[in-house]
DNA sequence: TATGAATGAGGCTTCATTCAT
DNA sequence: TATGAATGAAGCCTCATTCAT
């Protein structure tokens, strides 16, 4: 993906417009170019100077946003010590997101989806070979950090762990949605349970 | 949802056409009425004798299919003894599905989605209150069967378990996708690992 | 037009359904066969046993209704003595109609229209040569009655009078619409003014 | 209504296309967008850049045309002296219109109609409060001109006169339709009779 | 480079009419 | 004779994309 620093202002405006609309609850598959460019404050034709079609705009915008989000999350996470604390922090972020706009959670969903977003995902899978699947990448770094570079488990185990951690986070999100009104105390309890579960699974796998 | 036995032939034709198209990789959000009715072998107008609009056709078709699938899976599962065997059987089915058309997996995704399918899901959530969310329902029954009615864990634990089991299945599906070409032996190994993990988690939670 | 006594029950049901729907404010040009037959309590196909198409149903229904209305009005009018009293009575009926559903007024409009109802009017003009324009016919009889058969004015004068009387009635209807809320006393005054005007014009023409 | 001078060329093309089609005998309620835009020489989608839907196109086109027609008629009429001459002139124009395309007469009908044109009329009635019902407005000006501003009759009388004059004109149009083939001499006679009748009524009312 | 007016393919939906029962 | 399920032509409208300015 292009370097953020070199991102042209028009491209950035388009990305941010899409993310904003998405955050406001818009369905990615019914988003229109008119909405996007209008929100971005540019002409409709201009968008086509930077992207070949609508799908590319949306897919790249998603990618850009997830990248931003993951980078930020990873950086913040570094301030925490140990997997447990890091996961606690992550779940806090997930929780806030869901409470606010459910946006990142829906993004994860969109990116996990291998068929609904059609062409958009094809493009993502293409770029994936270049840069890695940004979300998985972050989790992978998390795992490596925890193990230390000298004690790296086999690639298969890493792959398995990535999926397990991701599915646990999704799991937490789903539970939150189900019990959206539950009290702070209960939520604290649940968060701890989740992190315990995640850590237990992690240490069992890496032995 | 309507009784399957009383399903009119035209409705059934429409449901099956949608599922077939979906199975062939069609994107639910870009499916056209023309495609559906053509595949169903009926006139375009006929579809509107049975459904009020396109979204209703698709949502009910999905629901119908998941219902059919879950009923069938649950029934078959009863022939197996114990959670481990049942999960092994389930993972086999998941595996076959993914190898074939990825269809049920995508259905789970579609049904889990809380925003992309828009109105369709609103309708599903409405019926959910009447019949239970078919997929969760099946998992719930599975849990109850395993515990025995006299040893039922608290509702919170059941809720947590449902999510954990579902997330493990999704987890398995994702791993398979990543390693789609891996050999039978490895796949057998992975399946066992997953089932072990599921059972371990299960018994830890219900104590 | 067919003799009312020989009108088949199905035909009558269709006529009455259309008139009822029209009375409820339906737009004749957007009325559907489904609505009509449903209201008439018969099958959709049955309507096509009696009429060649939808337009024929509507045109004949209008014709039938106007015929009924005019016959009834003319009969009732005979109980009154002299043009002035007859016109007073007629305006009372017009007034009631407008207050209730505006239906007959709209029918007059529909029948006067030479282009909006398209084919329907072509059919009416066709029958017109056989039976006379039912509304004009009634006014013509009114004029003849008033003059006495021995003192009949020239055909041209009759023609002119017909139009003048009709235009005065329409005029009264329009005024009522404009002043829909005016008090009974004012309305009585207006009615008298109108009748005076009609009579004055009438006697001036026939000399 | 928008200022004629500022009317965009596309809007004007659409208005003129509709009026032309109407003049050719098309039924307003069955006019299609495809016909309109094709006649206007623009793309179908373009029409929707300027109007929110088909009904708006037609209603505004009618309004535009009546406005143009009334403005022109009133201006020409000013060259004539006195009510009688003005009415003679007007009837001449009406006559020509009916002989040519019957267009304005049908427009009057369409604008008088309070139910058939549905939404279109709602829009017209809305603008009516801003600009006055263009046709009535013209007649009103005619009346004021004739009385002189210092001798204005009561508003009620003006209202009554407007309706009377309009209904007489309609009356004349109807007579022409009935006797479309009558000779020039007869028509001249009738026109005079009508104008006499109109003037007599006028002076009786204003006293 | 930036624009947005113009386009037209294509989608959804309605409904008059037919025809097998 | 009566029916109403089935049909598909046809209409309205949207919106991704282009291109002249």
PDB file of N, CA and C in Angstrom, chain D residues 3-4 37 41 63 65 110 125 128 140 143 150 152-153 172 182 184 196 202 204:
ATOM      1  N   UNK D   3     -37.953  32.001 -13.034  1.00  0.00           N
ATOM      2  CA  UNK D   3     -37.969  33.067 -14.020  1.00  0.00           C
ATOM      3  C   UNK D   3     -37.679  32.472 -15.398  1.00  0.00           C
ATOM      4  N   UNK D   4     -38.522  32.855 -16.328  1.00  0.00           N
ATOM      5  CA  UNK D   4     -38.386  32.289 -17.677  1.00  0.00           C
ATOM      6  C   UNK D   4     -37.018  32.566 -18.271  1.00  0.00           C
ATOM      7  N   UNK D  37     -37.918  12.582 -23.064  1.00  0.00           N
ATOM      8  CA  UNK D  37     -36.494  12.894 -23.238  1.00  0.00           C
ATOM      9  C   UNK D  37     -36.053  12.660 -24.678  1.00  0.00           C
ATOM     10  N   UNK D  41     -34.507  15.447 -27.036  1.00  0.00           N
ATOM     11  CA  UNK D  41     -33.150  15.262 -27.533  1.00  0.00           C
ATOM     12  C   UNK D  41     -32.105  15.190 -26.426  1.00  0.00           C
ATOM     13  N   UNK D  63     -47.643  24.153 -16.317  1.00  0.00           N
ATOM     14  CA  UNK D  63     -47.665  25.469 -15.692  1.00  0.00           C
ATOM     15  C   UNK D  63     -46.909  26.484 -16.545  1.00  0.00           C
ATOM     16  N   UNK D  65     -46.288  26.402 -19.669  1.00  0.00           N
ATOM     17  CA  UNK D  65     -46.966  26.699 -20.925  1.00  0.00           C
ATOM     18  C   UNK D  65     -48.161  27.625 -20.723  1.00  0.00           C
ATOM     19  N   UNK D 110     -57.202  20.390 -17.848  1.00  0.00           N
ATOM     20  CA  UNK D 110     -56.262  19.718 -16.957  1.00  0.00           C
ATOM     21  C   UNK D 110     -56.030  20.525 -15.682  1.00  0.00           C
ATOM     22  N   UNK D 125     -51.363  23.846  -6.934  1.00  0.00           N
ATOM     23  CA  UNK D 125     -52.121  24.591  -5.938  1.00  0.00           C
ATOM     24  C   UNK D 125     -51.177  25.249  -4.940  1.00  0.00           C
ATOM     25  N   UNK D 128     -49.815  28.165  -6.510  1.00  0.00           N
ATOM     26  CA  UNK D 128     -50.929  29.092  -6.679  1.00  0.00           C
ATOM     27  C   UNK D 128     -50.931  30.156  -5.597  1.00  0.00           C
ATOM     28  N   UNK D 140     -58.688  37.925 -13.854  1.00  0.00           N
ATOM     29  CA  UNK D 140     -58.826  38.960 -12.820  1.00  0.00           C
ATOM     30  C   UNK D 140     -58.273  40.304 -13.304  1.00  0.00           C
ATOM     31  N   UNK D 143     -60.616  41.929 -15.625  1.00  0.00           N
ATOM     32  CA  UNK D 143     -61.749  42.540 -14.930  1.00  0.00           C
ATOM     33  C   UNK D 143     -61.346  43.874 -14.317  1.00  0.00           C
ATOM     34  N   UNK D 150     -60.304  52.432  -9.404  1.00  0.00           N
ATOM     35  CA  UNK D 150     -61.098  53.186  -8.430  1.00  0.00           C
ATOM     36  C   UNK D 150     -62.521  52.645  -8.274  1.00  0.00           C
ATOM     37  N   UNK D 152     -63.380  49.366  -8.315  1.00  0.00           N
ATOM     38  CA  UNK D 152     -63.302  47.916  -8.097  1.00  0.00           C
ATOM     39  C   UNK D 152     -64.516  47.385  -7.354  1.00  0.00           C
ATOM     40  N   UNK D 153     -65.141  46.341  -7.881  1.00  0.00           N
ATOM     41  CA  UNK D 153     -66.246  45.704  -7.147  1.00  0.00           C
ATOM     42  C   UNK D 153     -65.690  44.884  -5.979  1.00  0.00           C
ATOM     43  N   UNK D 172     -67.953  28.293 -24.870  1.00  0.00           N
ATOM     44  CA  UNK D 172     -67.701  28.576 -26.280  1.00  0.00           C
ATOM     45  C   UNK D 172     -66.867  27.464 -26.920  1.00  0.00           C
ATOM     46  N   UNK D 182     -69.098  23.932 -38.704  1.00  0.00           N
ATOM     47  CA  UNK D 182     -70.045  24.963 -39.116  1.00  0.00           C
ATOM     48  C   UNK D 182     -69.339  26.098 -39.868  1.00  0.00           C
ATOM     49  N   UNK D 184     -68.110  29.717 -41.481  1.00  0.00           N
ATOM     50  CA  UNK D 184     -67.516  30.915 -40.904  1.00  0.00           C
ATOM     51  C   UNK D 184     -68.571  31.924 -40.458  1.00  0.00           C
ATOM     52  N   UNK D 196     -71.630  39.167 -26.416  1.00  0.00           N
ATOM     53  CA  UNK D 196     -72.756  39.932 -25.870  1.00  0.00           C
ATOM     54  C   UNK D 196     -73.163  39.366 -24.520  1.00  0.00           C
ATOM     55  N   UNK D 202     -71.400  40.653 -17.241  1.00  0.00           N
ATOM     56  CA  UNK D 202     -70.390  41.450 -16.549  1.00  0.00           C
ATOM     57  C   UNK D 202     -70.993  42.742 -15.991  1.00  0.00           C
ATOM     58  N   UNK D 204     -74.066  43.548 -15.529  1.00  0.00           N
ATOM     59  CA  UNK D 204     -75.109  43.311 -14.529  1.00  0.00           C
ATOM     60  C   UNK D 204     -74.495  43.111 -13.144  1.00  0.00           C
TER      61      UNK D 204
END
